[in-house]
XYZ file of C-alpha atoms in Angstrom:
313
model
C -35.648 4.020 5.161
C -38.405 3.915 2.659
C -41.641 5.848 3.932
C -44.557 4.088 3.479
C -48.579 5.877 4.226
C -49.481 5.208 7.440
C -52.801 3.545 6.457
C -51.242 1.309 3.824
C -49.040 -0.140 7.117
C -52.726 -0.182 9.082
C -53.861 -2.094 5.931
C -51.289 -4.353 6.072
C -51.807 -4.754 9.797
C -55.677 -5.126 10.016
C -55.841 -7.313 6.481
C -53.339 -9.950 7.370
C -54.180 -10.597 11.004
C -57.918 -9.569 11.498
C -59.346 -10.943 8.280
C -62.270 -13.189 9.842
C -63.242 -10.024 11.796
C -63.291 -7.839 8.325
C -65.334 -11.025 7.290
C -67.850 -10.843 9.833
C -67.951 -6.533 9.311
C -68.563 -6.620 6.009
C -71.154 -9.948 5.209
C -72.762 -10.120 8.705
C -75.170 -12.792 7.518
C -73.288 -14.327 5.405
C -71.253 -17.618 6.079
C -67.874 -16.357 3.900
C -65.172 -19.058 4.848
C -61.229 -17.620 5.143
C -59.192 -20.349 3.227
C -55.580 -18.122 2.614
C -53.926 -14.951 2.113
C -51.823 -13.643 -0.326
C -49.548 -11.010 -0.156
C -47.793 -7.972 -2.478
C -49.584 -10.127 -5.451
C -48.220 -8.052 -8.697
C -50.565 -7.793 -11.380
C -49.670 -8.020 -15.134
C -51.210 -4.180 -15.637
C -49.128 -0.822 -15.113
C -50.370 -0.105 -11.928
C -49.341 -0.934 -8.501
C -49.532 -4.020 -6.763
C -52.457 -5.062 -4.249
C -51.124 -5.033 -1.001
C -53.263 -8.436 0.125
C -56.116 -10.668 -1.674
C -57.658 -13.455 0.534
C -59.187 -16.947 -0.928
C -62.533 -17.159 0.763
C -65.430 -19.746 0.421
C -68.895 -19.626 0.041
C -71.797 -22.320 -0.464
C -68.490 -24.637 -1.602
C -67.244 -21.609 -3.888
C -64.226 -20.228 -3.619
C -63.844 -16.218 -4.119
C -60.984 -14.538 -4.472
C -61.741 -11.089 -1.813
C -60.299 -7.414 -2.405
C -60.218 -5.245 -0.276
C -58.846 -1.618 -0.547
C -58.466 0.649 2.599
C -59.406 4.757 1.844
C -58.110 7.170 4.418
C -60.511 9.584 1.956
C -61.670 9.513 -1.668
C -59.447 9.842 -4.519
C -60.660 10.859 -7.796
C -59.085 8.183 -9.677
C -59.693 5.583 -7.620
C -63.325 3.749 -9.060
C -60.943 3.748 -12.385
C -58.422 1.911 -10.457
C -60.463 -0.384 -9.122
C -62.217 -1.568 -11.923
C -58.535 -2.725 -13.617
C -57.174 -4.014 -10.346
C -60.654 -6.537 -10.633
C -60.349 -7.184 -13.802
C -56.434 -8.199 -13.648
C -57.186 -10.538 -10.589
C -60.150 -11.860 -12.271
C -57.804 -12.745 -15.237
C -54.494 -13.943 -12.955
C -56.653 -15.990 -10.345
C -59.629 -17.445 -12.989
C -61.731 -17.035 -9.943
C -64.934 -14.603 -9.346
C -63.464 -11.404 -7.397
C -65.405 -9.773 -4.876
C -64.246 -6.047 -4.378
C -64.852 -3.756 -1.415
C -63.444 -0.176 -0.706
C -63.374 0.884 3.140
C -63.246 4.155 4.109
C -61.843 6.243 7.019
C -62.528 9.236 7.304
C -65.855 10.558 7.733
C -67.745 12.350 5.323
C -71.443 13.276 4.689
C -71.179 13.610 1.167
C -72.266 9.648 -0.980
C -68.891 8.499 -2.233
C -68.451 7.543 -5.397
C -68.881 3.319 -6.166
C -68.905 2.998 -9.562
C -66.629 3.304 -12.387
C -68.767 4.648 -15.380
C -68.454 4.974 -19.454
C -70.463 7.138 -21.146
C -70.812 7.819 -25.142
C -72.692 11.496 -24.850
C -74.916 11.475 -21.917
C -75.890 7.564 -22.204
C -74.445 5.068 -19.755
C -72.493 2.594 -21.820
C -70.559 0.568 -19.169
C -70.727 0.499 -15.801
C -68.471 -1.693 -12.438
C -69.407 -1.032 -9.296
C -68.490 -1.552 -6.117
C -69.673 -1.689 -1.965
C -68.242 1.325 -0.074
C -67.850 0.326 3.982
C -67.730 3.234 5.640
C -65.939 2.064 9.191
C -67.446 5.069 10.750
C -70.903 3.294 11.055
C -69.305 0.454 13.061
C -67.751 2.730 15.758
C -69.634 1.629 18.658
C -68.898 -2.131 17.597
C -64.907 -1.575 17.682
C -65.651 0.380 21.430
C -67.391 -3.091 22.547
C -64.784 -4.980 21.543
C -66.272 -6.833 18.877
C -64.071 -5.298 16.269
C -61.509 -5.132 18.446
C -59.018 -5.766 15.983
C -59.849 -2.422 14.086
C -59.383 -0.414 17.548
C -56.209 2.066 16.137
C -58.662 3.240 13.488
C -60.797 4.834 16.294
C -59.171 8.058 16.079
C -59.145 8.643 12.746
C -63.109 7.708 12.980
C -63.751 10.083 16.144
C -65.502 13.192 15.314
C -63.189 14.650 17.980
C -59.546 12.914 18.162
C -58.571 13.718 22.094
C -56.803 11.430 24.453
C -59.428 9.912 25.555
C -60.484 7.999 22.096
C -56.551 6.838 22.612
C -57.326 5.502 26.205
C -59.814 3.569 24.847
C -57.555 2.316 21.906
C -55.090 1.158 24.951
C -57.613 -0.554 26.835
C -58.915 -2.488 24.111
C -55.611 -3.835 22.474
C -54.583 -4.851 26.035
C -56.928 -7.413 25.583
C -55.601 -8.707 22.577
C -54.353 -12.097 23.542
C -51.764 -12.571 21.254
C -48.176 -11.142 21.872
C -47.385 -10.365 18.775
C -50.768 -9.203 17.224
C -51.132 -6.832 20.365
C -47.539 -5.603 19.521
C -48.474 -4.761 16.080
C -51.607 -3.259 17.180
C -49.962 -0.684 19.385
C -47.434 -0.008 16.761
C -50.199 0.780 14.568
C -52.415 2.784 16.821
C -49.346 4.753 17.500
C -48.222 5.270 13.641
C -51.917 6.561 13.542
C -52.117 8.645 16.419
C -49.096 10.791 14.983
C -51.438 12.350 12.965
C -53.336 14.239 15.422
C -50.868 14.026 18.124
C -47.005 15.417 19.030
C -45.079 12.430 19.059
C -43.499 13.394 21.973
C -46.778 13.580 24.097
C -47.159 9.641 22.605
C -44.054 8.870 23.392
C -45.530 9.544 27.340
C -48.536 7.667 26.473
C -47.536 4.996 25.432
C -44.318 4.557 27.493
C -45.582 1.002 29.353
C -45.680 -0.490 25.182
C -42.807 0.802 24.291
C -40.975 -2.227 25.013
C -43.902 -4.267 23.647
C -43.682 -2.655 20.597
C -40.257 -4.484 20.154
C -41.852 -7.436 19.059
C -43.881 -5.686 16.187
C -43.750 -6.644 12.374
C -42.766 -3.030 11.593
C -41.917 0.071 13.727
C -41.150 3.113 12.778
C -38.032 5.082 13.431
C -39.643 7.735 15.858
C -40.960 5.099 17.774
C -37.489 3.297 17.410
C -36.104 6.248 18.849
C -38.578 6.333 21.831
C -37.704 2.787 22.476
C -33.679 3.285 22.270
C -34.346 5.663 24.619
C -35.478 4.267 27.215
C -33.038 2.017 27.218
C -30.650 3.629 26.709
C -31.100 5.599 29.731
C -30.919 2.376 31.556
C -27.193 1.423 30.084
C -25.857 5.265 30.249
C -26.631 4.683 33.918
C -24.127 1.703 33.646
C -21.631 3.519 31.704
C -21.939 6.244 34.502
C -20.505 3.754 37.437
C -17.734 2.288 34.847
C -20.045 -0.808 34.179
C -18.739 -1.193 30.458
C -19.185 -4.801 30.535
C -23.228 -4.426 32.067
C -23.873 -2.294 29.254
C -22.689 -4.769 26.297
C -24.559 -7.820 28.165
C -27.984 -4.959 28.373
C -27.997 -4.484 24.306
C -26.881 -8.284 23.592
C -29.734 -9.024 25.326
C -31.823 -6.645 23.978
C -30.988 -7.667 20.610
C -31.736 -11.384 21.481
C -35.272 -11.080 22.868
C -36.023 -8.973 19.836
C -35.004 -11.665 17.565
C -36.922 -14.114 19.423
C -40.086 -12.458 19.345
C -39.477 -11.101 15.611
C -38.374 -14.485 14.014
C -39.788 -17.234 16.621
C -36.179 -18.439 17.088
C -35.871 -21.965 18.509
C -32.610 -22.766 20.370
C -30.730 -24.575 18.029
C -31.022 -21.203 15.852
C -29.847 -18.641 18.943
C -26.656 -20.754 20.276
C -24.697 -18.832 17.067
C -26.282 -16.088 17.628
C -25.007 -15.797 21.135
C -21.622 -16.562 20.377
C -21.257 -13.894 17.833
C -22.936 -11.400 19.775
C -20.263 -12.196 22.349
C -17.387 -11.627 20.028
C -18.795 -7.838 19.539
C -17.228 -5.213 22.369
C -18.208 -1.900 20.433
C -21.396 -0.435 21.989
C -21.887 1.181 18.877
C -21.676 -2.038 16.998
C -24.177 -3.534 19.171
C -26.336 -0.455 18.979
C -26.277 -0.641 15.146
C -27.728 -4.810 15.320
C -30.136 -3.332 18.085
C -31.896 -1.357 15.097
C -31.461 -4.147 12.404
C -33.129 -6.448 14.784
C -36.162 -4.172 15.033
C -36.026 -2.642 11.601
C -34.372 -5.971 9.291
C -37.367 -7.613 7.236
C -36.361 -11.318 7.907
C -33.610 -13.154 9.890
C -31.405 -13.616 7.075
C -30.793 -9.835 6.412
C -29.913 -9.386 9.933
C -27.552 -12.511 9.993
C -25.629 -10.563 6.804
C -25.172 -7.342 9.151
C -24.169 -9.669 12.040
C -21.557 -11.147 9.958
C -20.278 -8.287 9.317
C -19.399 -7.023 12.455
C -18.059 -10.385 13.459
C -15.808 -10.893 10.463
C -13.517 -7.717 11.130
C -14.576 -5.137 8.600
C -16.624 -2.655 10.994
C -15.088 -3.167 13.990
């Protein structure tokens, strides 16, 4: 699997589903209108491609907004920034607005600007705003940023459990299923940082099955997750209940797929049937993890065929 920096997943996370609250963050008074979202847009320029751009409006305007999460400063990075804004000005024919937010505290100014100079005279100069998500810690405690709540302890001066009892409480009260699902997934990717995964594992055992239903997890916390159920089914095994076992991971694999993909029932009568034609525990242990781990239904439908047509089995 493909490892990918933790805080380009929490970017992913925060930029696709808490946009309006970045909105409301970053131009307080302003009255910035979210009209869209686009994602992995590749630019015409060697460098790499912007993870998300959003299509705002202003005063009937419409922007095109960059953002660019910074766990801490990179030297290269004002350089970076002025291409990336100049190549989206160029592919978009829109006026960019872009914004760098940072992480992790630091007392020293960072660096906004990229600058040009012929001798000691200032020839060109783009800048930028810097957020510094530090400032707006007691904002994500009250809730109002709830949205940004796994960042907390990377912002804490003092990363204990605690600051992670406080991420739990507030992403409990995230209404939506699958946005609280990828906000515990997050806070935990996060939290691995500071913390033995182990000790999360404990933690966070009552999400664990939540986190199911998340757009990404990754494979330590898939491994907390088989786990715990697969205590349940080796419990099964134990009293000769072969046949309670395959129905526990068919299942399993099901409700993932529902909450993953939103499958309606016309779309999960095949499903079922397959998954009935599949005996080998370690077959169905195999679609357990592409269900969690497959990017979209089709890629998991390709493995499913698989085991169904003969060749693995």
């Amino acid at each position: 699997m493909t490892k990918i920096n933790i805080f380009d997943r929490t970017l992913k996370i925060i930029a696709r589903d808490y946009t309006d609250t970045l909105l409301e963050l970053i131009f307080p008074d302003v009255p910035v209108r979210l009209l869209g979202t686009l994602e992995n847009v590749e630019l015409s320029l060697p460098v790499r491609p912007v993870d998300f751009v959003h299509r705002v409006e202003y005063d009937g305007m419409e922007y095109i907004l960059h953002l660019e999460f910074q766990f801490e400063h990179k030297a290269g990075f004002p350089r970076r920034t002025c291409i990336c804004h100049g190549a989206l000005t160029e592919q978009f024919g829109l006026p960019v607005v872009s914004l760098a937010l940072y992480l992790k505290p630091r007392q020293a100014p960072i660096p906004n600007e990229y600058v040009v100079r012929l001798g000691g005279r200032v020839i060109n100069r783009f800048t930028y705003p810097v957020v510094k998500l530090w400032d707006y810690v007691q904002e994500i405690r009250s809730g109002r940023y709830r949205g940004l709540a796994p960042l907390l302890i990377t912002l804490a001066p003092d990363p204990d459990e605690s600051v992670l009892r406080e991420e739990r409480a507030l992403i409990r009260e995230e209404p939506d299923d699958r946005k609280r699902a990828d906000l515990f997934a997050t806070a935990v990717t996060i939290a691995s940082r500071y913390f033995d995964k182990a000790f999360l594992w404990r933690f966070f055992r009552e999400e664990l099955e939540l986190m199911r239903e998340a757009t990404f997890v990754e494979e330590w916390i898939l491994e907390g997750i088989e786990q715990g159920i697969e205590q349940g089914i080796e419990q099964g095994l134990q009293m000769g209940q072969v046949q309670g076992a395959q129905h526990a991971h068919r299942d399993n694999i099901l409700q993932t797929l529902r909450a993953r993909f939103r499958l309606s029932q016309q779309e999960e009568k095949p499903l079922v049937e397959q998954l009935e034609m599949i005996d080998s525990l370690d077959d169905l242990k195999d679609l357990f993890e592409h269900a969690l781990m497959d990017v979209t239904m089709t890629d998991f439908s390709t493995q499913l065929d698989d085991k169904t047509n003969g060749r693995h089995r």
